């Protein structure tokens, strides 16, 4: 009896695994088809200077809508794409699309600032990442300073030598480097010191508990202080309330983004957003 139950359970387990695996393979096959189709696009979330309240950048965020699967979150499909290396061509597409978009905005006088692109550690491990960045910048007539790359600390665990070399080359190009989701990974402060970083992004898990949670306040304050002392900028992500915004501003956090300013927008909505953007909206 027990044995039968056990083997049934095994059979069930194996079947679940197989279902999960084929589901993942199906999602990956769809994702590969999506590049270059309508289904895959970038949305752009404004990043503002908390002092002047001016829009200084837009973070490009992947959006995927599949006819059968519906909307799939990047939090789901990015890890899949990282596992099998598809993140390399996908990330290339994101970089090319975001830079081409910024070129258009600049040419039409819509926006002069920076575009921020998320980069996975897997892309850096490949070793020729910075070459691709240089090429895409050149193709779009952009200087390095027009581009900011956001990298999560947890994705940098694999091969420090590889990404350190890439970081140095990107730094030389004048590209800005931001540490995304800062405070949630495991990178040591000595690692941090060796990177040519320009920005620490305070993770939204801290921001969402401001200003009522004492621990979140301590962490936010520590990150702003650390950034300041290491001659970096600080940018808070996921700002949803006026209280959070005012608190961060009072801490001396330089930049911010979040729903209180705008949700990530389809590229077509960006000109209208910029036209109607009034810093004082936030004080009302
Ligand atoms: P992230 O880079 O930390 O991006 C911030 C996430 O928070 C985005 O989720 C954004 O839509 C969301 N967000 C922005 N403001 C608020 C807010 O006020 N409140 C709340 N609750 N959320 C807010 P999204 O777009 O679902 O992206 C999730 C993650 O997927 C990103 O986190 C990033 O790590 C990854 N990702 C997205 N696009 C790309 C990409 O092109 N390449 C790579 N490698 N990763 C990407
Ligand atoms: Mg990001
Ligand atoms: Mg982030
Ligand atoms: Mg985050």
Tab-separated table of C-alpha atoms and ligand atoms in Angstrom:
chain	number	residue	atom	x	y	z
A	1	UNK	CA	0.000	0.000	0.000
A	2	UNK	CA	2.671	2.418	1.114
A	3	UNK	CA	4.811	1.479	-1.822
A	4	UNK	CA	1.978	1.984	-4.261
A	5	UNK	CA	1.191	5.332	-2.762
A	6	UNK	CA	4.839	6.250	-2.944
A	7	UNK	CA	5.240	5.335	-6.559
A	8	UNK	CA	1.990	7.084	-7.410
A	9	UNK	CA	3.299	10.096	-5.717
A	10	UNK	CA	6.488	9.794	-7.702
A	11	UNK	CA	4.530	9.410	-10.900
A	12	UNK	CA	2.516	12.472	-10.025
A	13	UNK	CA	5.653	14.414	-9.187
A	14	UNK	CA	7.347	13.377	-12.410
A	15	UNK	CA	4.303	14.305	-14.397
A	16	UNK	CA	4.153	17.735	-12.762
A	17	UNK	CA	7.808	18.266	-13.543
A	18	UNK	CA	7.262	17.271	-17.161
A	19	UNK	CA	4.282	19.585	-17.418
A	20	UNK	CA	6.289	22.407	-15.905
A	21	UNK	CA	9.176	21.741	-18.242
A	22	UNK	CA	7.103	21.624	-21.387
A	23	UNK	CA	5.258	24.726	-20.224
A	24	UNK	CA	8.591	26.527	-19.860
A	25	UNK	CA	9.744	25.301	-23.251
A	26	UNK	CA	6.497	26.501	-24.773
A	27	UNK	CA	6.884	29.930	-23.180
A	28	UNK	CA	10.462	30.137	-24.457
A	29	UNK	CA	9.444	29.155	-27.991
A	30	UNK	CA	6.783	31.872	-27.950
A	31	UNK	CA	9.248	34.411	-26.575
A	32	UNK	CA	11.719	33.688	-29.359
A	33	UNK	CA	8.982	34.327	-31.913
A	34	UNK	CA	8.013	37.554	-30.171
A	35	UNK	CA	11.189	39.500	-30.971
A	36	UNK	CA	10.384	41.919	-33.751
A	37	UNK	CA	6.626	41.365	-33.397
A	38	UNK	CA	4.000	43.683	-31.937
A	39	UNK	CA	3.763	41.491	-28.857
A	40	UNK	CA	7.113	42.525	-27.454
A	41	UNK	CA	7.610	46.184	-26.643
A	42	UNK	CA	9.270	48.587	-24.264
A	43	UNK	CA	7.503	50.870	-21.871
A	44	UNK	CA	9.277	53.882	-20.446
A	45	UNK	CA	9.076	55.106	-16.846
A	46	UNK	CA	10.196	58.681	-16.112
A	47	UNK	CA	12.990	59.282	-13.619
A	48	UNK	CA	13.025	62.725	-12.028
A	49	UNK	CA	15.490	64.954	-10.216
A	50	UNK	CA	13.917	65.336	-6.767
A	51	UNK	CA	15.394	68.817	-6.369
A	52	UNK	CA	14.253	70.422	-9.638
A	53	UNK	CA	11.474	67.855	-10.267
A	54	UNK	CA	12.581	67.749	-13.896
A	55	UNK	CA	12.435	64.545	-15.905
A	56	UNK	CA	16.051	63.472	-16.452
A	57	UNK	CA	15.622	59.941	-17.735
A	58	UNK	CA	13.349	57.124	-18.807
A	59	UNK	CA	13.812	53.516	-17.728
A	60	UNK	CA	12.997	51.041	-20.493
A	61	UNK	CA	10.967	48.066	-19.230
A	62	UNK	CA	10.047	45.028	-21.317
A	63	UNK	CA	6.404	44.254	-21.953
A	64	UNK	CA	5.179	41.044	-23.528
A	65	UNK	CA	1.647	40.235	-24.591
A	66	UNK	CA	1.098	36.875	-26.261
A	67	UNK	CA	-2.122	35.961	-28.107
A	68	UNK	CA	-2.513	32.725	-26.104
A	69	UNK	CA	-0.603	33.334	-22.875
A	70	UNK	CA	-1.816	36.908	-22.430
A	71	UNK	CA	0.394	39.392	-20.607
A	72	UNK	CA	3.521	37.774	-19.168
A	73	UNK	CA	5.499	39.705	-16.553
A	74	UNK	CA	9.225	40.270	-17.103
A	75	UNK	CA	9.679	38.954	-13.561
A	76	UNK	CA	8.564	35.600	-15.034
A	77	UNK	CA	10.166	35.471	-18.462
A	78	UNK	CA	13.493	37.229	-17.778
A	79	UNK	CA	14.698	34.453	-15.402
A	80	UNK	CA	13.714	31.856	-18.049
A	81	UNK	CA	15.607	33.750	-20.736
A	82	UNK	CA	18.616	34.010	-18.419
A	83	UNK	CA	18.672	30.256	-17.832
A	84	UNK	CA	19.011	29.346	-21.499
A	85	UNK	CA	21.019	32.300	-22.756
A	86	UNK	CA	18.193	33.836	-24.775
A	87	UNK	CA	18.648	36.946	-22.642
A	88	UNK	CA	21.663	37.792	-24.838
A	89	UNK	CA	19.724	38.417	-28.102
A	90	UNK	CA	16.716	39.682	-26.120
A	91	UNK	CA	18.859	42.160	-24.194
A	92	UNK	CA	20.456	43.257	-27.451
A	93	UNK	CA	17.000	43.962	-28.888
A	94	UNK	CA	16.100	46.007	-25.791
A	95	UNK	CA	19.293	48.045	-26.045
A	96	UNK	CA	18.844	48.699	-29.762
A	97	UNK	CA	15.177	49.612	-29.396
A	98	UNK	CA	15.721	51.934	-26.420
A	99	UNK	CA	18.631	53.744	-28.084
A	100	UNK	CA	16.712	54.127	-31.362
A	101	UNK	CA	13.802	55.549	-29.361
A	102	UNK	CA	16.031	58.070	-27.592
A	103	UNK	CA	17.526	59.093	-30.934
A	104	UNK	CA	14.015	59.786	-32.247
A	105	UNK	CA	13.046	61.759	-29.136
A	106	UNK	CA	16.210	63.831	-29.396
A	107	UNK	CA	15.831	64.479	-33.115
A	108	UNK	CA	12.248	65.613	-32.681
A	109	UNK	CA	13.053	67.773	-29.663
A	110	UNK	CA	10.852	65.732	-27.353
A	111	UNK	CA	13.445	64.669	-24.789
A	112	UNK	CA	17.144	65.381	-24.321
A	113	UNK	CA	17.921	63.220	-21.275
A	114	UNK	CA	19.022	59.669	-20.637
A	115	UNK	CA	17.554	56.257	-21.345
A	116	UNK	CA	18.129	53.569	-18.710
A	117	UNK	CA	18.304	49.948	-19.820
A	118	UNK	CA	18.235	46.882	-17.566
A	119	UNK	CA	21.088	44.455	-18.109
A	120	UNK	CA	21.422	40.918	-16.837
A	121	UNK	CA	24.714	39.581	-15.481
A	122	UNK	CA	24.442	36.809	-18.091
A	123	UNK	CA	24.900	39.445	-20.820
A	124	UNK	CA	28.083	40.660	-19.139
A	125	UNK	CA	29.475	37.139	-18.733
A	126	UNK	CA	29.495	36.818	-22.496
A	127	UNK	CA	32.490	39.165	-22.537
A	128	UNK	CA	31.736	41.209	-25.657
A	129	UNK	CA	28.903	43.180	-24.188
A	130	UNK	CA	30.638	46.569	-24.182
A	131	UNK	CA	31.529	46.172	-27.872
A	132	UNK	CA	27.850	45.790	-28.694
A	133	UNK	CA	27.006	48.844	-26.595
A	134	UNK	CA	29.614	50.931	-28.405
A	135	UNK	CA	28.197	49.844	-31.763
A	136	UNK	CA	24.572	50.591	-30.842
A	137	UNK	CA	25.536	54.043	-29.507
A	138	UNK	CA	27.424	54.836	-32.671
A	139	UNK	CA	24.600	53.614	-34.939
A	140	UNK	CA	22.245	56.006	-33.180
A	141	UNK	CA	24.643	58.940	-32.995
A	142	UNK	CA	24.582	58.906	-29.200
A	143	UNK	CA	27.379	59.585	-26.736
A	144	UNK	CA	27.895	57.161	-23.864
A	145	UNK	CA	26.410	59.602	-21.394
A	146	UNK	CA	23.000	59.257	-23.089
A	147	UNK	CA	22.795	55.699	-21.775
A	148	UNK	CA	22.503	54.324	-18.263
A	149	UNK	CA	22.761	50.596	-17.626
A	150	UNK	CA	20.978	49.104	-14.604
A	151	UNK	CA	22.446	45.918	-13.235
A	152	UNK	CA	21.148	44.000	-10.220
A	153	UNK	CA	23.776	43.059	-7.678
A	154	UNK	CA	22.432	39.492	-7.433
A	155	UNK	CA	23.118	38.925	-11.128
A	156	UNK	CA	26.815	39.722	-10.679
A	157	UNK	CA	27.708	36.780	-8.491
A	158	UNK	CA	29.134	34.487	-11.146
A	159	UNK	CA	32.375	35.726	-12.582
A	160	UNK	CA	33.734	38.931	-11.020
A	161	UNK	CA	36.700	39.082	-13.404
A	162	UNK	CA	34.456	39.037	-16.483
A	163	UNK	CA	32.100	41.780	-15.424
A	164	UNK	CA	34.826	43.901	-13.902
A	165	UNK	CA	36.560	44.100	-17.277
A	166	UNK	CA	33.262	44.900	-18.999
A	167	UNK	CA	32.422	47.588	-16.427
A	168	UNK	CA	35.767	49.267	-17.025
A	169	UNK	CA	35.152	49.368	-20.778
A	170	UNK	CA	31.624	50.703	-20.359
A	171	UNK	CA	32.919	53.345	-17.974
A	172	UNK	CA	35.440	54.370	-20.618
A	173	UNK	CA	32.607	54.799	-23.129
A	174	UNK	CA	31.054	57.299	-20.721
A	175	UNK	CA	28.036	55.067	-20.100
A	176	UNK	CA	26.462	55.510	-16.649
A	177	UNK	CA	26.258	52.449	-14.452
A	178	UNK	CA	23.537	51.941	-11.868
A	179	UNK	CA	23.211	49.218	-9.255
A	180	UNK	CA	19.568	48.146	-9.385
A	181	UNK	CA	17.575	46.814	-6.413
A	182	UNK	CA	20.389	47.890	-4.122
A	183	UNK	CA	20.200	46.443	-0.633
A	184	UNK	CA	18.518	43.187	-1.638
A	185	UNK	CA	21.552	41.260	-2.934
A	186	UNK	CA	24.717	40.034	-1.315
A	187	UNK	CA	27.432	42.167	-2.819
A	188	UNK	CA	29.991	43.235	-0.265
A	189	UNK	CA	31.009	46.828	0.168
A	190	UNK	CA	34.492	45.980	-1.076
A	191	UNK	CA	32.974	44.731	-4.345
A	192	UNK	CA	31.020	47.923	-4.576
A	193	UNK	CA	34.117	50.029	-4.097
A	194	UNK	CA	35.827	48.346	-7.046
A	195	UNK	CA	33.030	49.104	-9.484
A	196	UNK	CA	32.868	52.341	-11.484
A	197	UNK	CA	29.267	52.881	-10.383
A	198	UNK	CA	27.425	56.178	-10.830
A	199	UNK	CA	24.081	55.394	-9.216
A	200	UNK	CA	22.660	53.273	-6.396
A	201	UNK	CA	18.979	52.479	-6.894
A	202	UNK	CA	17.167	52.063	-3.582
A	203	UNK	CA	14.960	48.988	-3.947
A	204	UNK	CA	11.227	49.508	-3.845
A	205	UNK	CA	10.855	47.002	-1.003
A	206	UNK	CA	12.414	49.654	1.263
A	207	UNK	CA	10.708	52.601	-0.384
A	208	UNK	CA	7.225	51.111	0.030
A	209	UNK	CA	7.602	51.011	3.834
A	210	UNK	CA	8.678	54.653	4.149
A	211	UNK	CA	8.250	56.649	6.283
A	212	UNK	CA	6.343	54.542	8.839
A	213	UNK	CA	8.689	51.585	9.161
A	214	UNK	CA	11.770	52.465	11.208
A	215	UNK	CA	13.968	49.791	9.614
A	216	UNK	CA	13.122	50.899	6.083
A	217	UNK	CA	13.994	54.492	7.065
A	218	UNK	CA	17.351	53.407	8.462
A	219	UNK	CA	18.164	51.435	5.307
A	220	UNK	CA	17.110	54.243	2.952
A	221	UNK	CA	19.138	56.747	4.940
A	222	UNK	CA	22.176	54.448	4.951
A	223	UNK	CA	22.035	53.931	1.169
A	224	UNK	CA	21.721	57.671	0.479
A	225	UNK	CA	24.666	58.300	2.811
A	226	UNK	CA	26.743	55.535	1.263
A	227	UNK	CA	26.076	56.843	-2.246
A	228	UNK	CA	26.981	60.353	-1.169
A	229	UNK	CA	30.215	59.283	0.506
A	230	UNK	CA	31.234	57.206	-2.490
A	231	UNK	CA	30.497	60.108	-4.867
A	232	UNK	CA	27.542	58.363	-6.436
A	233	UNK	CA	23.952	59.389	-7.034
A	234	UNK	CA	21.003	57.782	-5.288
A	235	UNK	CA	17.732	57.014	-7.036
A	236	UNK	CA	14.673	55.620	-5.253
A	237	UNK	CA	12.386	53.286	-7.217
A	238	UNK	CA	8.736	52.482	-6.574
A	239	UNK	CA	7.714	55.824	-5.036
A	240	UNK	CA	3.937	55.698	-4.699
A	241	UNK	CA	3.020	58.361	-2.149
A	242	UNK	CA	3.728	62.011	-1.509
A	243	UNK	CA	5.004	61.093	1.983
A	244	UNK	CA	7.595	58.729	0.499
A	245	UNK	CA	8.674	61.359	-1.996
A	246	UNK	CA	9.039	64.111	0.617
A	247	UNK	CA	10.851	61.786	3.002
A	248	UNK	CA	13.365	60.728	0.335
A	249	UNK	CA	13.889	64.298	-0.756
A	250	UNK	CA	14.564	65.342	2.851
A	251	UNK	CA	17.097	62.504	3.173
A	252	UNK	CA	19.008	63.985	0.251
A	253	UNK	CA	18.120	61.249	-2.231
A	254	UNK	CA	18.824	62.829	-5.618
A	255	UNK	CA	16.432	61.066	-7.980
A	256	UNK	CA	13.248	59.057	-7.999
A	257	UNK	CA	10.729	57.159	-10.048
A	258	UNK	CA	7.425	55.482	-9.282
A	259	UNK	CA	3.702	55.465	-9.837
A	260	UNK	CA	3.267	58.826	-8.100
A	261	UNK	CA	5.145	60.368	-11.007
A	262	UNK	CA	4.043	57.980	-13.751
A	263	UNK	CA	3.633	54.302	-14.511
A	264	UNK	CA	5.821	52.882	-17.263
A	265	UNK	CA	4.361	54.395	-20.463
A	266	UNK	CA	4.107	53.122	-24.037
A	267	UNK	CA	6.574	55.123	-26.147
A	268	UNK	CA	3.688	56.860	-27.924
A	269	UNK	CA	2.436	58.340	-24.640
A	270	UNK	CA	5.776	59.887	-23.663
A	271	UNK	CA	5.439	63.163	-25.645
A	272	UNK	CA	2.027	63.841	-24.076
A	273	UNK	CA	3.331	63.008	-20.599
A	274	UNK	CA	6.231	65.429	-20.988
A	275	UNK	CA	3.938	68.146	-22.295
A	276	UNK	CA	1.597	67.970	-19.309
A	277	UNK	CA	4.251	67.262	-16.648
A	278	UNK	CA	4.105	69.890	-13.890
A	279	UNK	CA	6.290	69.326	-10.835
A	280	UNK	CA	3.719	71.046	-8.689
A	281	UNK	CA	1.283	68.226	-9.458
A	282	UNK	CA	3.146	66.337	-6.775
A	283	UNK	CA	2.504	68.920	-4.075
A	284	UNK	CA	-1.246	69.028	-4.473
B	1	LIG	P1	13.349	46.778	-11.965
B	1	LIG	O1	14.368	47.102	-12.993
B	1	LIG	O2	13.761	46.918	-10.543
B	1	LIG	O3	12.106	47.650	-12.343
B	1	LIG	C1	11.198	48.160	-11.405
B	1	LIG	C2	9.873	47.443	-11.445
B	1	LIG	O4	8.961	48.130	-10.577
B	1	LIG	C3	9.185	47.447	-12.802
B	1	LIG	O5	8.447	46.229	-12.867
B	1	LIG	C4	8.248	48.640	-12.703
B	1	LIG	O6	7.144	48.557	-13.593
B	1	LIG	C5	7.813	48.533	-11.278
B	1	LIG	N1	7.414	49.824	-10.695
B	1	LIG	C6	7.755	51.065	-11.083
B	1	LIG	N2	7.212	52.002	-10.278
B	1	LIG	C7	6.509	51.339	-9.329
B	1	LIG	C8	5.729	51.748	-8.201
B	1	LIG	O7	5.563	52.916	-7.891
B	1	LIG	N3	5.163	50.757	-7.458
B	1	LIG	C9	5.317	49.434	-7.754
B	1	LIG	N4	4.733	48.531	-6.973
B	1	LIG	N5	6.053	49.006	-8.808
B	1	LIG	C10	6.640	49.947	-9.590
B	1	LIG	P2	8.422	45.375	-14.195
B	1	LIG	O8	8.301	46.282	-15.367
B	1	LIG	O9	7.395	44.307	-14.010
B	1	LIG	O10	9.850	44.714	-14.248
B	1	LIG	C11	10.259	43.798	-13.284
B	1	LIG	C12	11.738	43.499	-13.388
B	1	LIG	O11	12.010	42.792	-14.609
B	1	LIG	C13	12.613	44.746	-13.438
B	1	LIG	O12	12.834	45.244	-12.144
B	1	LIG	C14	13.864	44.189	-14.086
B	1	LIG	O13	14.668	43.562	-13.127
B	1	LIG	C15	13.299	43.124	-15.022
B	1	LIG	N6	13.290	43.680	-16.393
B	1	LIG	C16	12.356	44.425	-17.031
B	1	LIG	N7	12.741	44.733	-18.289
B	1	LIG	C17	13.977	44.178	-18.448
B	1	LIG	C18	14.943	44.149	-19.517
B	1	LIG	O14	14.767	44.732	-20.596
B	1	LIG	N8	16.101	43.440	-19.291
B	1	LIG	C19	16.350	42.796	-18.111
B	1	LIG	N9	17.520	42.124	-17.966
B	1	LIG	N10	15.493	42.826	-17.075
B	1	LIG	C20	14.316	43.512	-17.239
B	2	LIG	MG1	15.674	48.593	-13.310
B	3	LIG	MG1	14.959	48.042	-9.531
B	4	LIG	MG1	13.249	46.314	-8.156
